[in-house]
Structure formats: C-alpha cells, structure tokens
Amino acid sequence: MNTCRSTLCLLLFIPLFSFCTQQEPLSDRLSVDPLGVLELDETRLLVTEVASDLDAAWNVEWGPDGWIWITEHAGRVSRVHPETREFQPLLTIEDVWHERSRGLMSLVFHPEFDENGWLYVHYVWSPDEETFFGRIERYRWDGDSLVEPTSILDDLPGNTGHNGARMMVGPDNLLWVGTGEALRADLAQDPFTDHGKVLRMNWDGTPAEGNPYPGHRTWSTGHRNIQGITYGRGEIYAAEHGPDNDDEVNHIRPAANFGWPDVHGYCDSDAERDYCRDSLVVEPMVAFTPVIAAAALEYYDHEAIPEWRHSLLLSSLRIQALRALDLNEAGDEIDQIHIYFQQVWGRIRDLDVTPDGRVLLATSNLDWYYDYRPELVTDEQIARGDRILMLEPLTPELESRLGDLSTIRVLREEAEALYHGDEEVDETAERGQQLYTAHCGSCHGSNAEGMGAIAPGLSGSSYLTGESGPLIEVVLHGSEAIDREGPATYEWAMPAFSTLDDDEIATILTFLRNRYTDQDDPIPASEVGEYRENNP
C-alpha cells in the first residue's frame, strides 16, 4: 500500500522583520543563532539554521525567486525565505510512493522559469502497488502555488532501491538526469535503456540532439546509483553509491562506460583489468572504500570562499560529512580532498551553492535508515528534525553585529575519515575485521547484527557454520534473495564480491566464522580460488 504520509506538523517560522522583495543581507537581521564557525585557511564560515522539523529532506535548491526550495522524501515541496526564515509548504504530491528508498527526490527549475514558471520533480510511483517507476513531473509556479501538474516521463527506472535520481540544468540549458539501475544491474551497460545512466534530454523528455546514441537519452553508461550530478567549466561530474565498496566520483563524457556491474571502482583486479581493456571502461576520479554513501555533488567556483574555488563539494550519508575535492586546472583529476563536519549534524543528503557563493546543506537523519540504525542519530537531531543549514563568510562587519561568539562551536578540517564502528578496529585488529568493515559492515552491521528486514545478521548464521561452498558462492556471485526465517526474504539482494581476491575473501570468511560462530576452521585462499575457477 502507498505509504505516502500526510503533511507533517510544521515548525512555524516567525519573521524577524516584514518580508520585502529585496533580499536583506544577514548582517541586517535583528538576531541570529549561530550553530558554529568553520575555520578554513583564511576564511571563517558562519553556520546557521535556515529550516528545521523537516522529514527526510532530499533536495535543497536556490530558486530563481530568491527563496530556498526543498523536497522531502514523503512527497512535500516547500520553500523558505533565506533571510526571514518564513516557511511555506506548497504541495504534497499524492502519487509519491514513499517507502524506504522510494519517494520524492530531486527538483530542478527550467532555465526560463522567470517567464514560464516551470519546475520539475522526480519521484517513484506505482500503477498497481507491485511495479514501480520513476516519474518526472512538471508544475507551474503562479506566484502563490504549484499548479498544472504535467507528466513528462512516467516510465523511468524504479524499484525498491537504486532509484537515483538527481536532475540538473546542464551547460547547454537542457535537462540532465542521473539515474540508478533500479536493481537491474544487467541493464546498466545497455545504452538503449535508462537504467544506470546519465541522461540528456529536452524539457519535454525527448532525446536531445547530439547525444552519442541518436534517438536515445543516454549520455553515459555503467552507473550503479547516481546521487549527485553537477558541471563546472563545461565538464560534467557525477557521484554514485557503490555496493559495499567503491563509492565513485566520475568525470562524465559522452558514450563513456563506467563499468558497473563488472567493475567496482578502479580497474584493479585481474578480471576487471581484462574487462576494462575490452570495454574501454573509464575509471573514477576517486573511489571510496569503505563506502561513505556519497550523495550530492556541486561545483564551487566563487570568490566568496577562495579555499573551495574550483572544487567539487561532496556530501555523504554514512560518513556524515562534507568534502571539498580540489580539481586540477584541467578539471580532470582530483588533487586533494578536505573533510569537514564529520558526525556533527548527521547525514548530509544534499547541498547547493547560492549565486553569491553561500553553501546550503540538507540533513537526512530521519529517513528510512534511522529505523535500522537509530544509534547513529543524536537526541538533538531527533528533536530538531532534518534541517537546512547555511554556510557563509563571517565578515568583520557581520561578526561585530553578532556580538560575542566565544561560546560558539569552532570547527576545522578533519585529519582523516571516521567511520561508525571504528572503535572496533584499532591498529592491532585482525585484517579480517578491517576487510569486513570496509566491504560488509554497512549492510550487515559493525557487529554483524544485520539491519532488520533489509539485510541479515550473521552471528550464528547457517551460512557461516555450514559447508564452505555455499558461503564462498554467495560472496563471489551474490544472491537475489537470501532466505530468512519464514516465507519472506530480505529486501536487499546480496551483491557479488568477485572483485575481491582469493586471500581477501578467505580472510573475511575466516574472521566471521571465528568471531560470530563456534566454528573455528579457517577457509584457505586456495579453496576460494579453486571454487572460483570451477564456478565462474
């Protein structure tokens, strides 16, 4: 049944002064409650809250009207004034199918919004409560409300997971969409489907002229689940979720193949190297293992924050952080990575850069993941709900108007990535623990406790205590449905980890047996290699 929820209770924002059509600078506000100050090399950024009490915010977008527009996963579209904090719920889309990773996702404004008032949303819907699709729908903003809903595309990929999807206005003023493969990994390589692609289209959904596959929307192939897409200096970039390894940031080019499902991240195993050579696979600019749940991606090129100029800003969910990826002059390599806000405000789903160089962040702490990992959310995050935060330069004039900031939290660049569960992995920990954390922990839990109906716990599992053959099989080749007690199955398929070498698989499986069962027989790498050879 459609679990799209009714409009939530709203936090009413009381304007600090009467709304006026000209945007007032922050320094002219009567009061402000800073959350922190981020100190960069030379620039200091003030962090304030623009909106709160949101439910799984998915998209934050600076609108041509000078307001901040927000989508929430359950189906609500709202806007908030960046200075007065006046909050206006505009619409709850009834056709949104909201359940775990399905729901309302991205929003984008037509490049001629000032004339036609058009904005577009992407969401998952179902015609029969059994099959799912992605839909792009157009609305017209009449100055007071969103009217004239018009379906542009009804049959984009949709499923219980891997739904993408991020939209943007490209450098050519056309509509670009990054999709997920909707749990159909076999279609990610097929340029004549929309699964696991970067798509380039006209604003009516038809394929754009000049696409590498004439008559089709496909621009690039071989993506798993795109979460962010942006451009800078004419170049296109995208961020996507890996399975339990190799989240990627990619430099998108026409007809490029980014490898999924045959390649995870770099071409760094024997099987991947052969496939990459034969299929002309393009390697990512950077891949993250352990995964960080890479989310939104925005190009920053404004003098307001010179330390981030010509960088890609990347938000993340699992690692709960913001990264600045410094690009080289050509824009085709990443020179350095900087990490901020780790485990401070929780999961950062989206970000946006305003015309004057400020940065907006949208948290997503109360999305479906909270039901399975509530320990990752603080009491404050629960109390405030999901939020829109703003980062802006703390000028001397602004600082003087704000008064004493000595009690405000000071934040700086992080030296290294922190992962939930790292307390279990110290310098003397077994290599098996480290490999398990990197490749398995995000689904099966840092202590193999599983994730509800999503992924099974492993402690005492018959897979671990039984014959080694089925255990090696499920790691090498994955499984579409892993049985649990009763007739039901887990909702997430087990991905294949054939890209790991024999020793890595043997080390992980031996660690799991020793730690979580009373079975202490090791699984040698030779046994994994023999099974791999005999069961390709």
mmCIF file of N, CA, C and O in Angstrom, residues 162-196:
data_model
loop_
_atom_site.group_PDB
_atom_site.id
_atom_site.type_symbol
_atom_site.label_atom_id
_atom_site.label_comp_id
_atom_site.label_asym_id
_atom_site.label_seq_id
_atom_site.Cartn_x
_atom_site.Cartn_y
_atom_site.Cartn_z
ATOM 1 N N HIS A 162 17.907 1.675 -5.430
ATOM 2 C CA HIS A 162 18.737 2.136 -6.551
ATOM 3 C C HIS A 162 17.918 2.977 -7.527
ATOM 4 O O HIS A 162 17.978 2.792 -8.739
ATOM 5 N N ASN A 163 17.154 3.932 -6.987
ATOM 6 C CA ASN A 163 16.292 4.772 -7.803
ATOM 7 C C ASN A 163 16.941 6.078 -8.240
ATOM 8 O O ASN A 163 16.296 6.893 -8.884
ATOM 9 N N GLY A 164 18.228 6.287 -7.931
ATOM 10 C CA GLY A 164 18.838 7.582 -8.243
ATOM 11 C C GLY A 164 18.184 8.634 -7.350
ATOM 12 O O GLY A 164 17.951 8.373 -6.173
ATOM 13 N N ALA A 165 17.735 9.702 -7.834
ATOM 14 C CA ALA A 165 17.928 10.256 -9.164
ATOM 15 C C ALA A 165 18.097 11.752 -8.959
ATOM 16 O O ALA A 165 17.377 12.370 -8.193
ATOM 17 N N ARG A 166 19.064 12.309 -9.648
ATOM 18 C CA ARG A 166 19.361 13.727 -9.474
ATOM 19 C C ARG A 166 19.247 14.418 -10.827
ATOM 20 O O ARG A 166 19.723 13.900 -11.839
ATOM 21 N N MET A 167 18.587 15.576 -10.847
ATOM 22 C CA MET A 167 18.396 16.337 -12.073
ATOM 23 C C MET A 167 19.176 17.657 -11.991
ATOM 24 O O MET A 167 19.410 18.188 -10.910
ATOM 25 N N MET A 168 19.553 18.178 -13.161
ATOM 26 C CA MET A 168 20.172 19.499 -13.201
ATOM 27 C C MET A 168 19.951 20.127 -14.572
ATOM 28 O O MET A 168 19.667 19.442 -15.567
ATOM 29 N N VAL A 169 20.082 21.462 -14.612
ATOM 30 C CA VAL A 169 20.171 22.173 -15.879
ATOM 31 C C VAL A 169 21.627 22.106 -16.310
ATOM 32 O O VAL A 169 22.527 22.534 -15.580
ATOM 33 N N GLY A 170 21.879 21.552 -17.486
ATOM 34 C CA GLY A 170 23.242 21.388 -17.953
ATOM 35 C C GLY A 170 23.819 22.660 -18.540
ATOM 36 O O GLY A 170 23.127 23.684 -18.663
ATOM 37 N N PRO A 171 25.075 22.637 -18.933
ATOM 38 C CA PRO A 171 25.710 23.816 -19.541
ATOM 39 C C PRO A 171 25.075 24.208 -20.863
ATOM 40 O O PRO A 171 25.278 25.324 -21.346
ATOM 41 N N ASP A 172 24.282 23.298 -21.442
ATOM 42 C CA ASP A 172 23.590 23.560 -22.702
ATOM 43 C C ASP A 172 22.133 23.972 -22.496
ATOM 44 O O ASP A 172 21.356 24.036 -23.438
ATOM 45 N N ASN A 173 21.754 24.201 -21.202
ATOM 46 C CA ASN A 173 20.382 24.554 -20.823
ATOM 47 C C ASN A 173 19.383 23.428 -21.071
ATOM 48 O O ASN A 173 18.164 23.667 -21.102
ATOM 49 N N LEU A 174 19.868 22.202 -21.215
ATOM 50 C CA LEU A 174 18.999 21.035 -21.343
ATOM 51 C C LEU A 174 18.873 20.335 -19.990
ATOM 52 O O LEU A 174 19.592 20.652 -19.029
ATOM 53 N N LEU A 175 17.953 19.372 -19.919
ATOM 54 C CA LEU A 175 17.712 18.621 -18.691
ATOM 55 C C LEU A 175 18.620 17.391 -18.651
ATOM 56 O O LEU A 175 18.588 16.556 -19.554
ATOM 57 N N TRP A 176 19.436 17.304 -17.601
ATOM 58 C CA TRP A 176 20.314 16.161 -17.367
ATOM 59 C C TRP A 176 19.826 15.423 -16.132
ATOM 60 O O TRP A 176 19.477 16.040 -15.128
ATOM 61 N N VAL A 177 19.816 14.088 -16.211
ATOM 62 C CA VAL A 177 19.330 13.261 -15.113
ATOM 63 C C VAL A 177 20.302 12.115 -14.879
ATOM 64 O O VAL A 177 20.692 11.426 -15.829
ATOM 65 N N GLY A 178 20.692 11.916 -13.630
ATOM 66 C CA GLY A 178 21.481 10.745 -13.254
ATOM 67 C C GLY A 178 20.571 9.724 -12.620
ATOM 68 O O GLY A 178 19.881 10.021 -11.639
ATOM 69 N N THR A 179 20.514 8.522 -13.157
ATOM 70 C CA THR A 179 19.582 7.501 -12.671
ATOM 71 C C THR A 179 20.315 6.378 -11.942
ATOM 72 O O THR A 179 21.528 6.203 -12.077
ATOM 73 N N GLY A 180 19.567 5.590 -11.185
ATOM 74 C CA GLY A 180 20.056 4.319 -10.672
ATOM 75 C C GLY A 180 19.630 3.203 -11.604
ATOM 76 O O GLY A 180 18.758 3.383 -12.471
ATOM 77 N N GLU A 181 20.231 2.026 -11.409
ATOM 78 C CA GLU A 181 19.837 0.912 -12.284
ATOM 79 C C GLU A 181 18.632 0.164 -11.745
ATOM 80 O O GLU A 181 18.226 -0.860 -12.300
ATOM 81 N N ALA A 182 18.033 0.666 -10.640
ATOM 82 C CA ALA A 182 16.778 0.123 -10.110
ATOM 83 C C ALA A 182 16.859 -1.392 -9.900
ATOM 84 O O ALA A 182 15.932 -2.135 -10.229
ATOM 85 N N LEU A 183 18.000 -1.835 -9.348
ATOM 86 C CA LEU A 183 18.240 -3.257 -9.049
ATOM 87 C C LEU A 183 18.242 -4.120 -10.304
ATOM 88 O O LEU A 183 18.067 -5.339 -10.213
ATOM 89 N N ARG A 184 18.456 -3.514 -11.457
ATOM 90 C CA ARG A 184 18.624 -4.255 -12.714
ATOM 91 C C ARG A 184 20.039 -3.986 -13.222
ATOM 92 O O ARG A 184 20.249 -3.276 -14.209
ATOM 93 N N ALA A 185 21.019 -4.542 -12.511
ATOM 94 C CA ALA A 185 22.417 -4.325 -12.870
ATOM 95 C C ALA A 185 22.701 -4.763 -14.295
ATOM 96 O O ALA A 185 23.578 -4.209 -14.969
ATOM 97 N N ASP A 186 21.944 -5.750 -14.786
ATOM 98 C CA ASP A 186 22.173 -6.256 -16.140
ATOM 99 C C ASP A 186 21.846 -5.220 -17.211
ATOM 100 O O ASP A 186 22.287 -5.352 -18.362
ATOM 101 N N LEU A 187 21.104 -4.167 -16.853
ATOM 102 C CA LEU A 187 20.721 -3.165 -17.832
ATOM 103 C C LEU A 187 21.616 -1.923 -17.796
ATOM 104 O O LEU A 187 21.486 -1.043 -18.655
ATOM 105 N N ALA A 188 22.516 -1.856 -16.820
ATOM 106 C CA ALA A 188 23.345 -0.659 -16.691
ATOM 107 C C ALA A 188 24.266 -0.466 -17.890
ATOM 108 O O ALA A 188 24.637 0.663 -18.223
ATOM 109 N N GLN A 189 24.650 -1.567 -18.553
ATOM 110 C CA GLN A 189 25.538 -1.489 -19.707
ATOM 111 C C GLN A 189 24.789 -1.263 -21.023
ATOM 112 O O GLN A 189 25.406 -0.950 -22.035
ATOM 113 N N ASP A 190 23.483 -1.410 -21.013
ATOM 114 C CA ASP A 190 22.691 -1.316 -22.238
ATOM 115 C C ASP A 190 22.379 0.152 -22.523
ATOM 116 O O ASP A 190 21.595 0.780 -21.792
ATOM 117 N N PRO A 191 22.944 0.740 -23.556
ATOM 118 C CA PRO A 191 22.731 2.171 -23.801
ATOM 119 C C PRO A 191 21.313 2.524 -24.230
ATOM 120 O O PRO A 191 20.957 3.707 -24.265
ATOM 121 N N PHE A 192 20.500 1.500 -24.527
ATOM 122 C CA PHE A 192 19.156 1.758 -25.016
ATOM 123 C C PHE A 192 18.099 1.594 -23.925
ATOM 124 O O PHE A 192 16.909 1.468 -24.205
ATOM 125 N N THR A 193 18.537 1.584 -22.661
ATOM 126 C CA THR A 193 17.635 1.685 -21.520
ATOM 127 C C THR A 193 18.049 2.905 -20.701
ATOM 128 O O THR A 193 19.127 3.475 -20.909
ATOM 129 N N ASP A 194 17.203 3.302 -19.744
ATOM 130 C CA ASP A 194 17.509 4.444 -18.880
ATOM 131 C C ASP A 194 18.114 4.008 -17.549
ATOM 132 O O ASP A 194 18.346 4.845 -16.677
ATOM 133 N N HIS A 195 18.391 2.723 -17.378
ATOM 134 C CA HIS A 195 18.885 2.192 -16.112
ATOM 135 C C HIS A 195 20.383 2.471 -15.950
ATOM 136 O O HIS A 195 21.181 2.131 -16.824
ATOM 137 N N GLY A 196 20.753 3.090 -14.830
ATOM 138 C CA GLY A 196 22.167 3.300 -14.530
ATOM 139 C C GLY A 196 22.866 4.168 -15.548
ATOM 140 O O GLY A 196 23.936 3.824 -16.041
#
